[in-house]
Coordinates of C-alpha atoms in Angstrom, one line a residue:
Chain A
X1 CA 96.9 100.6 167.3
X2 CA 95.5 103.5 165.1
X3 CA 95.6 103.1 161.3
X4 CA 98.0 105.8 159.7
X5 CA 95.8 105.9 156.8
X6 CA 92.4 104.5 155.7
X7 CA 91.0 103.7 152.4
X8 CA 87.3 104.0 151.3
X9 CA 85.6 101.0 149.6
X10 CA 84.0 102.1 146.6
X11 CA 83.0 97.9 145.8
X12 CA 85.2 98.2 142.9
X13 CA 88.4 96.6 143.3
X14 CA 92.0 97.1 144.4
X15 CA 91.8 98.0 148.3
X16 CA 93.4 94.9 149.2
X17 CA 96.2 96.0 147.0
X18 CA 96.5 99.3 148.3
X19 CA 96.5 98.1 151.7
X20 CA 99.0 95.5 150.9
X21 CA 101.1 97.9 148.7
X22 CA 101.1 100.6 151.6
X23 CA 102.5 97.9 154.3
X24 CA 105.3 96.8 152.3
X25 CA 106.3 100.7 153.3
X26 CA 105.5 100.2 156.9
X27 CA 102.3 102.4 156.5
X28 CA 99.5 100.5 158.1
X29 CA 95.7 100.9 156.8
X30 CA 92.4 99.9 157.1
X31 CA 89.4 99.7 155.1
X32 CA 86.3 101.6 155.9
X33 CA 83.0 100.5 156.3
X34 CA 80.0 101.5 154.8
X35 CA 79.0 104.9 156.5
X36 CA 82.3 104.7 159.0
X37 CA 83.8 108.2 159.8
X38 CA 87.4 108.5 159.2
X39 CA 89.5 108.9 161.6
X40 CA 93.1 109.2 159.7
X41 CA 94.3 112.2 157.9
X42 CA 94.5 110.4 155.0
X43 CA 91.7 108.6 153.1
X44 CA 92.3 107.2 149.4
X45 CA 89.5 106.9 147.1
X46 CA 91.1 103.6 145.3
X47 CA 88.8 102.2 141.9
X48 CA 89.2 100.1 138.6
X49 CA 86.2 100.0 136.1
X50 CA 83.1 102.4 135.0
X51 CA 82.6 105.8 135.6
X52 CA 78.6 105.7 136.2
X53 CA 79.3 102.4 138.2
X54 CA 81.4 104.8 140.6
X55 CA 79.2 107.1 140.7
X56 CA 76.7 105.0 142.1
X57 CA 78.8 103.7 144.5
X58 CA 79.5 107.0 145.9
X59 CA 76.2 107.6 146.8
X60 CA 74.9 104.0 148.0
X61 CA 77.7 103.8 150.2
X62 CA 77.3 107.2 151.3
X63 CA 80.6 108.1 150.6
X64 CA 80.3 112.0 149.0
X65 CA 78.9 112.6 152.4
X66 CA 81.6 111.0 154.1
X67 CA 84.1 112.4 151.8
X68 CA 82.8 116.1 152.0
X69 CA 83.0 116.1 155.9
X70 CA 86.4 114.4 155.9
X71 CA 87.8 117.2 153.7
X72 CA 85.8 120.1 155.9
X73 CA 87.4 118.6 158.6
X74 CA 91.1 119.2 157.5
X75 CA 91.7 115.5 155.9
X76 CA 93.6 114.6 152.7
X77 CA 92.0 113.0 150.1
X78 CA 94.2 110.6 147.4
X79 CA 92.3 109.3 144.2
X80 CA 93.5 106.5 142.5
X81 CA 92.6 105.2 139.1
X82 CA 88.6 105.6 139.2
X83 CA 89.1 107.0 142.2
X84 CA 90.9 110.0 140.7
X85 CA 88.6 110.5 137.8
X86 CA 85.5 110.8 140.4
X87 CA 87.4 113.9 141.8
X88 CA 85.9 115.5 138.7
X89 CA 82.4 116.5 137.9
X90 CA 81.5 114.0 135.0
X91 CA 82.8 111.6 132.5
X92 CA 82.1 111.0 128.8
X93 CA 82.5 107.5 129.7
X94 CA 78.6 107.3 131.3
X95 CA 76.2 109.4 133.2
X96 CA 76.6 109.8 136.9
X97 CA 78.5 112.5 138.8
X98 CA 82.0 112.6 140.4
X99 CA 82.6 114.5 143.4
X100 CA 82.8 117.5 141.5
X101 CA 85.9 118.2 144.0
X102 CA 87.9 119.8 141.2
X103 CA 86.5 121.3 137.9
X104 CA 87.6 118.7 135.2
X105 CA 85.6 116.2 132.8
X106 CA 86.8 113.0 132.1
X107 CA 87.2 113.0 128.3
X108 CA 87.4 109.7 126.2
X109 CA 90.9 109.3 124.5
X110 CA 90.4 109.2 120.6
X111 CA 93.2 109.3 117.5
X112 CA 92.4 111.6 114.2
X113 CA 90.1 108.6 113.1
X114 CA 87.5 109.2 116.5
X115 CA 88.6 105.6 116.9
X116 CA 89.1 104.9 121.2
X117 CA 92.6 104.4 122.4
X118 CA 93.6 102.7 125.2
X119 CA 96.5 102.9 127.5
X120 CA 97.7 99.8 128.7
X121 CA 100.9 99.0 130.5
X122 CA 103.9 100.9 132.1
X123 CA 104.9 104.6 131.3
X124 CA 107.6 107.2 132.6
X125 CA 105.7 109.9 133.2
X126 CA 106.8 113.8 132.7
X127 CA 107.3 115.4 136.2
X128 CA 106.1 119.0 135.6
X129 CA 107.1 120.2 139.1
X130 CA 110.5 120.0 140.0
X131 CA 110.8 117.8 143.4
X132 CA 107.3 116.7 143.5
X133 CA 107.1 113.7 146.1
X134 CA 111.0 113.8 145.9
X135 CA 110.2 112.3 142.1
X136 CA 113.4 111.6 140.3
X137 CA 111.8 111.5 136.6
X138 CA 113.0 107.8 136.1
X139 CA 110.2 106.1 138.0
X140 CA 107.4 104.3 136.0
X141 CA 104.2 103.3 136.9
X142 CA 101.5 100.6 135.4
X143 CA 98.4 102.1 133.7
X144 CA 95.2 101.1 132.3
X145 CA 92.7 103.1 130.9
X146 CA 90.3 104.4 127.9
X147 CA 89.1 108.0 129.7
X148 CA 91.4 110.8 130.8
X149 CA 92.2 114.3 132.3
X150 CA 93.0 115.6 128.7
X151 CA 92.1 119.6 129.2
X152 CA 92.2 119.9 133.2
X153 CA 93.1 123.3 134.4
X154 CA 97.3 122.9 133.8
X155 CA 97.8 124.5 137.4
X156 CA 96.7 120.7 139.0
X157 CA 98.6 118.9 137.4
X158 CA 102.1 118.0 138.6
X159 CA 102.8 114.8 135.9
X160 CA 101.7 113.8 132.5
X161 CA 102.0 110.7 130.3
X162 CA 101.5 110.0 126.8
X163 CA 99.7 108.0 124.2
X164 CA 100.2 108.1 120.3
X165 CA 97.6 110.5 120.1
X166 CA 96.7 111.8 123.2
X167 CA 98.5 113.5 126.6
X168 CA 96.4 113.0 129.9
X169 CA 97.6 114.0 133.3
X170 CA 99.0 111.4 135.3
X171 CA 98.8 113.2 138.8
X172 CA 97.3 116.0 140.1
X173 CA 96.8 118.3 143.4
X174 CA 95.3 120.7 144.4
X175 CA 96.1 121.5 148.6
X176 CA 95.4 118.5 150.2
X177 CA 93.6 116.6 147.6
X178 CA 95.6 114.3 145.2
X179 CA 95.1 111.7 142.3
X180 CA 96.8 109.1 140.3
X181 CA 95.3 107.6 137.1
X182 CA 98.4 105.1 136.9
X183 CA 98.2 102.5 139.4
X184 CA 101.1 103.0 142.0
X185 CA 100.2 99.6 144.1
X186 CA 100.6 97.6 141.1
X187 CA 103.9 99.4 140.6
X188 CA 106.5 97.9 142.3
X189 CA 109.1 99.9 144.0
X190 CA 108.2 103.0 142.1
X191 CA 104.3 102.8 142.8
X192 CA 105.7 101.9 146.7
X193 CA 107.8 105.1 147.2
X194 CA 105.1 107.2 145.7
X195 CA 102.8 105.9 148.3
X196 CA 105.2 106.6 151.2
X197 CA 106.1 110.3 150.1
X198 CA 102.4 110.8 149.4
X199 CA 101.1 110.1 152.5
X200 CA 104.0 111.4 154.2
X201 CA 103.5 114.9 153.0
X202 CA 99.6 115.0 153.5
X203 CA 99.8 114.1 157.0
X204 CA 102.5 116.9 157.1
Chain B
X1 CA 106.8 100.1 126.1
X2 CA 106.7 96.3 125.6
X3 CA 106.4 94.0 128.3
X4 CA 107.2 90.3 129.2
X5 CA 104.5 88.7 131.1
X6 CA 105.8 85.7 133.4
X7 CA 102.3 83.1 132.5
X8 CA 101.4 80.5 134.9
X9 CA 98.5 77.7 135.4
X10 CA 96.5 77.1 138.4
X11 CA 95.1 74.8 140.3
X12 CA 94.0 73.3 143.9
X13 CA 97.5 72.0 144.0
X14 CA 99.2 74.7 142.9
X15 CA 101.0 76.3 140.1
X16 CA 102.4 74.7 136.9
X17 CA 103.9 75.2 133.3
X18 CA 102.3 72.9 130.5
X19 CA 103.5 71.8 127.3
X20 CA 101.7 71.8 124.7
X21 CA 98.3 72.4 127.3
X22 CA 98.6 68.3 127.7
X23 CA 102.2 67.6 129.9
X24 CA 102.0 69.9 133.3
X25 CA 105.3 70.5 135.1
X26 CA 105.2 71.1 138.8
X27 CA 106.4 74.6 139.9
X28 CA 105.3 75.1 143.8
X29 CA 103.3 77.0 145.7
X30 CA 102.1 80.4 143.4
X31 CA 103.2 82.1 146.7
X32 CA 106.6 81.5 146.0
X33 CA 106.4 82.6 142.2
X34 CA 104.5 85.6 143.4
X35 CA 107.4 86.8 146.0
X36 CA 110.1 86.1 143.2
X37 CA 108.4 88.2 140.7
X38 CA 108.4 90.5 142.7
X39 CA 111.8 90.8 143.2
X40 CA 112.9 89.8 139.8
X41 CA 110.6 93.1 139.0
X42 CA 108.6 91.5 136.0
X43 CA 106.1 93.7 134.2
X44 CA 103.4 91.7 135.0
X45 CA 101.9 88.6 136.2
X46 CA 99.1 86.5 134.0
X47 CA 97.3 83.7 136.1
X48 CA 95.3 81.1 134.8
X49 CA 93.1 78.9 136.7
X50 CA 92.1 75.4 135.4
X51 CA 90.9 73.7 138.6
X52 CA 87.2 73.4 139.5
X53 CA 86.9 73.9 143.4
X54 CA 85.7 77.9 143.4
X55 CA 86.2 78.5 147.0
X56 CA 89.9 77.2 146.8
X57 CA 90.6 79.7 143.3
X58 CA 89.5 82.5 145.3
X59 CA 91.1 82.1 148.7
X60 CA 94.7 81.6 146.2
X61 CA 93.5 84.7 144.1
X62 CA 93.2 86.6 147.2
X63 CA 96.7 85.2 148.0
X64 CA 98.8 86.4 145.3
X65 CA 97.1 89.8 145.0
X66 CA 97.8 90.4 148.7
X67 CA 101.8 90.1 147.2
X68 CA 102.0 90.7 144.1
X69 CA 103.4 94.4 143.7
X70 CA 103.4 94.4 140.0
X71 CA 99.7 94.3 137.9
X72 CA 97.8 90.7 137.3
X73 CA 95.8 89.1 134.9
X74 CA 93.3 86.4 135.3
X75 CA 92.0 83.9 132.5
X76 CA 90.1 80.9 133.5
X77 CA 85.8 80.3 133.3
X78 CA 85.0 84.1 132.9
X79 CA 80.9 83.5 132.0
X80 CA 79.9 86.6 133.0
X81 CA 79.8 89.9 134.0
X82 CA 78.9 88.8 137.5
X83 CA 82.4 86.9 137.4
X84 CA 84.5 89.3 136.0
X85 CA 84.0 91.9 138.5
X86 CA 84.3 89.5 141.2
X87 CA 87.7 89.0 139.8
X88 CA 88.8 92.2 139.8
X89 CA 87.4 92.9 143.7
X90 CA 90.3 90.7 144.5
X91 CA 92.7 93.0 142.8
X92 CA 93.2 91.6 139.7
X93 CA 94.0 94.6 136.8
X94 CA 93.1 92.5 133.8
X95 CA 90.4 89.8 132.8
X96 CA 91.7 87.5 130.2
X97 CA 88.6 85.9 128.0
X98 CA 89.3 82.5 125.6
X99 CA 87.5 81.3 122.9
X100 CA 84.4 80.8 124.9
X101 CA 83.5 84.4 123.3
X102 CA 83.4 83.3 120.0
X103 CA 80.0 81.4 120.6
X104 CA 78.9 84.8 122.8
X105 CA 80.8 88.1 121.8
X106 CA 78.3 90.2 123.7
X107 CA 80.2 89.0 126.9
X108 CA 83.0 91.1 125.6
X109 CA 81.2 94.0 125.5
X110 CA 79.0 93.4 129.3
X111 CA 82.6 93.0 130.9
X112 CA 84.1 95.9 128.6
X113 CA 81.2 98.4 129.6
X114 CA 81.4 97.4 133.7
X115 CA 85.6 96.9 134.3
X116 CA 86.8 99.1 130.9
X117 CA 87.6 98.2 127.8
X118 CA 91.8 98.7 128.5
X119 CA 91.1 95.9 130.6
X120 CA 89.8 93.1 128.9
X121 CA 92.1 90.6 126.8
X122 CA 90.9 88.2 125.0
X123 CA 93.5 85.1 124.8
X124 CA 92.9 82.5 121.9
X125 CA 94.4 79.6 121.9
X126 CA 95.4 78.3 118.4
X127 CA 96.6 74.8 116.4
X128 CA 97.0 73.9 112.4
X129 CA 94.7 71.2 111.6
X130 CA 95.1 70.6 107.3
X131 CA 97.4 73.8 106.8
X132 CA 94.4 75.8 108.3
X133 CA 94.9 77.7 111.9
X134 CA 91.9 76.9 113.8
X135 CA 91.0 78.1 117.4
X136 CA 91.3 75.5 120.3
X137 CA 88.2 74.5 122.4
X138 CA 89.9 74.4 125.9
X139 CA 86.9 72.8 127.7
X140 CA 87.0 70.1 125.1
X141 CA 90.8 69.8 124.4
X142 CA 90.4 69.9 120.8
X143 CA 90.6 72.1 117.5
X144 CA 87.1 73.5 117.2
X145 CA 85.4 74.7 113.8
X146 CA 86.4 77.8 114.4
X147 CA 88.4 80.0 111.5
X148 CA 91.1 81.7 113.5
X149 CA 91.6 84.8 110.8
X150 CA 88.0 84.6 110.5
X151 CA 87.7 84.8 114.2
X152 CA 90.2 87.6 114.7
X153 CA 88.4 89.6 112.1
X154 CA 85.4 89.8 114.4
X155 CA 86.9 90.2 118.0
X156 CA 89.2 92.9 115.9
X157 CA 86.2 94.6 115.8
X158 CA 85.7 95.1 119.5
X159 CA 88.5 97.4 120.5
X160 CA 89.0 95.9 123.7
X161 CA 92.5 96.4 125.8
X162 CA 94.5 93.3 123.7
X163 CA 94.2 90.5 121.7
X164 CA 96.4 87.8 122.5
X165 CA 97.2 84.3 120.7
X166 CA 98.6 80.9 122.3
X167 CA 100.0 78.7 120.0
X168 CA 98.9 75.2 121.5
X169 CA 102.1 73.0 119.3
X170 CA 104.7 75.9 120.8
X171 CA 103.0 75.9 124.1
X172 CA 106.3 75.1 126.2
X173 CA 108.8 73.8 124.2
X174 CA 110.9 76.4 123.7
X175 CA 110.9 76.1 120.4
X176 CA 110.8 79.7 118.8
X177 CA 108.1 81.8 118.6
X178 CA 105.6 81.1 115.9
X179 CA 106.8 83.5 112.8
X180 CA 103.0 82.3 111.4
X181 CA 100.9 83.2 114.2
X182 CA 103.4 86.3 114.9
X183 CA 102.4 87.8 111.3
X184 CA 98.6 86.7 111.4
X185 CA 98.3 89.1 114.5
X186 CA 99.8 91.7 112.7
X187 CA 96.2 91.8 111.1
X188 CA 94.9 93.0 114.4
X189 CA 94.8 96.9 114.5
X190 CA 92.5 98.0 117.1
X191 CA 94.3 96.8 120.3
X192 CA 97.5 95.7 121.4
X193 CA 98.9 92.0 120.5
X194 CA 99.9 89.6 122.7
X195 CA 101.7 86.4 121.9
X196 CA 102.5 83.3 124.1
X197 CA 104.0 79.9 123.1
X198 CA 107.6 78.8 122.2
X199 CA 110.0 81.5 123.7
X200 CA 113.6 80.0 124.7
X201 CA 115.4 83.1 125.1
X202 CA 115.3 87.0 125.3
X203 CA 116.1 87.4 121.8
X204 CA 113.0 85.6 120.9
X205 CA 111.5 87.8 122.7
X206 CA 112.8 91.2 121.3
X207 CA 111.7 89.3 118.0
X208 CA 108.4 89.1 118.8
X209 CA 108.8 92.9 119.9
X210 CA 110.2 93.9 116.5
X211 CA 107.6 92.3 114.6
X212 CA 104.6 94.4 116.1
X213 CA 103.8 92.7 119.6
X214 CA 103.2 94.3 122.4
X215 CA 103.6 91.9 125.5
X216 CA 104.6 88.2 125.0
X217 CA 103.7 85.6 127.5
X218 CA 106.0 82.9 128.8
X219 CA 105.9 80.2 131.0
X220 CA 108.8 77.6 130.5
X221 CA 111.4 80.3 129.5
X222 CA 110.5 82.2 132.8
X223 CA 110.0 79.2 135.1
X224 CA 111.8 76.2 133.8
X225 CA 115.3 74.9 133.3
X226 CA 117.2 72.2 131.8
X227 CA 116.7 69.1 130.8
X228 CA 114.9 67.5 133.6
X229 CA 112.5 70.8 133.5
X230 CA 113.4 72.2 137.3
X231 CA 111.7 74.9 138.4
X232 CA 113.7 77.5 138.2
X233 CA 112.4 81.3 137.9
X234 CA 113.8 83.7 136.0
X235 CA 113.6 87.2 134.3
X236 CA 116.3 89.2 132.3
X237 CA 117.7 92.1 133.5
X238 CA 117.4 93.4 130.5
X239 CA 114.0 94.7 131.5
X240 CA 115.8 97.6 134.1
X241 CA 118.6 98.8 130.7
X242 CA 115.2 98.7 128.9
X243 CA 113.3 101.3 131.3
X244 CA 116.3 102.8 132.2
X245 CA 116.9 102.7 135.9

């Protein structure tokens, strides 16, 4: 039986959580190899850790390649975490290059004193499209992270979340390509039906 | 928002509560604390592993991240970079550190600059030897020599995801939380605070909350009950009027 979705293995953690996540929803999934083709509509682009160490990965495991032709080839694209951030085309976090996918820099999140914040733990994000994913505005999702989207072009982004000092954007889209900096398979029910509607409308 | 971490320890044999890190109580399979987490909906899961057998931890990490729906920490023998991210390939969000990086705090900054700083913690646990909070050697069940304010002064310093202590003499007993330790980590500015040792009830819990800490940890409160120390898993449903939904 064909997977519904697949998810590509930047080395970096959580695709086992993904694919678990996404079968407690009754979506099944499978984990590409290095250099595989895709063959669902749907690929996620799951990560947890550096930017440079991402960017690396993209290219030792050919993936901008693989990427590039999935998305030629009419396929949907969902970031999560790193994952999302590498959409982008660079990161103040370290040197390397994202996808460059969508025009955005990954900016470090600092208060008036240039001292790094963190985010770190669950959030209700702001839904700034009304009946995005069939979001109610109630649902909250984990997070953890020290770089955002903090000046992305306002027309991608569909939800935001804030810190004392800083608002980043929590999701984004643009057509068929989507990204989460929260981590919605680490976020029970809520991260679950996120999933679901996600990958129901891409494959629409 | 605050959160309430369920905490348990891990071994080959399975998963247990310990009092006072000397008496372990029995609790099951982790399996089975894993699935009721994540229908009691807790905010979080903190794991650590005390056995020795490294083929055993992983094959249960891989375990309770294949069913855990909610985020997980891991403390336990974290050397090195090398391990850290070997940790997080099995899914695990956070990497707890113990005192171990007092006597190497560049490790903090290896792991930091490979898996994020946001998520890193750094767990210490703590005792009163002479009126004096020292830190406790875990490998060598003992206080060490180390100075715990003096200690916290310098991880302060690395601005890592949190900062967490353990009181070792609340460390399931549901006793209270310590009002000491609870103020000393009030000196701790450039993270979030954690706290674990003593809770007996949600209210010392929202204490902990009102006096600065961010997540407390608990094991007994969570996991055991009555006098005869059943396991028995819990979580207040509190949490959902506290979010909400």
């Amino acid at each position: 039986m064909q997977p519904e979705v697949q998810i590509a293995n930047l080395g970096m953690g959580n695709t086992a959580s993904i694919s678990n996540a996404l079968l407690r929803v009754g979506i099944r999934s499978k984990v590409l190899s290095d250099f595989e083709i895709p063959q669902s509509k749907v690929l996620f682009l799951p990560g947890v850790g550096h930017f440079s160490a991402g960017s690396i990965a993209l290219d030792s495991k050919n993936l901008r390649e693989t990427i590039c032709n999935h998305l030629n080839a009419g396929g949907a694209l969902i970031g999560i975490c790193l994952g999302m951030q590498l959409l982008g085309i660079s990161s103040e976090e370290g040197p390397g290059r994202g996808l460059a996918l969508m025009d955005f820099e990954n900016k470090k999140m600092i208060g008036p004193d240039k001292i790094g914040e963190s985010i770190m733990g669950w959030k209700t994000p702001k839904i700034l499209e009304e009946n995005w994913l069939n979001l109610t505005g109630s649902e909250r999702y984990f997070y953890t992270h020290d770089y955002a989207l903090l000046d992305i072009d306002s027309r991608y982004v569909k939800m935001t979340h804030e810190s004392k000092f800083n608002r980043a954007a929590s999701a984004i889209q643009d057509g068929s390509i989507l990204g989460f900096q929260f981590h919605p398979e680490r976020s029970l029910k809520f991260g679950e039906n996120l999933l679901q509607e996600a990958v129901r409308e891409l494959n629409k | 928002m605050k959160r309430l971490v369920p905490s348990m320890v891990i071994d080959e044999k399975g998963a247990w509560v310990t009092q006072n890190f000397q008496r372990y109580v029995y609790l099951g399979e982790p399996s089975n604390a894993v699935r009721i987490f994540n229908e009691l909906m807790s905010d979080e899961l903190a794991i650590n592993w005390i056995g020795r057998d490294d083929f055993v931890r992983d094959k249960t990490l891989e375990l309770i991240s294949a069913q855990a729906s909610m985020p997980l920490s891991y403390t336990g023998g974290i050397g090195s970079r090398k391990d850290a991210v070997q940790i997080v390939r099995f899914g695990f969000e956070r990497i707890g550190l113990t005192s171990s990086v007092l006597t190497n705090p560049d490790l903090v900054y290896e792991i930091a600059n490979e898996i994020g700083r946001s998520s890193v913690v750094i767990k210490i646990p703590t005792s009163k030897l002479n009126g004096n909070w020292r830190v406790w050697d875990w490998k060598l069940s003992r206080i060490s020599d180390f100075d715990l304010l003096d200690s916290l002064a310098i991880l302060d310093q690395t601005q890592i995801g949190e900062i967490s202590l353990v009181s070792v003499d609340n460390n399931g007993c549901k006793a209270g939380i310590s009002s000491e330790l609870v103020h000393i980590l009030g000196s701790v500015t450039g993270t979030q605070k954690g706290y674990e040792g003593g809770a007996s009830s949600l209210d010392d819990v929202k204490l902990a909350w009102s006096q600065g800490i961010d997540v407390v940890y608990s094991s007994t409160y969570l996991m055991v009950y009555g006098d005869y120390d059943a396991p028995l898993f819990d979580y207040p449903k509190f949490m959902e009027e506290r979010y909400g939904s």
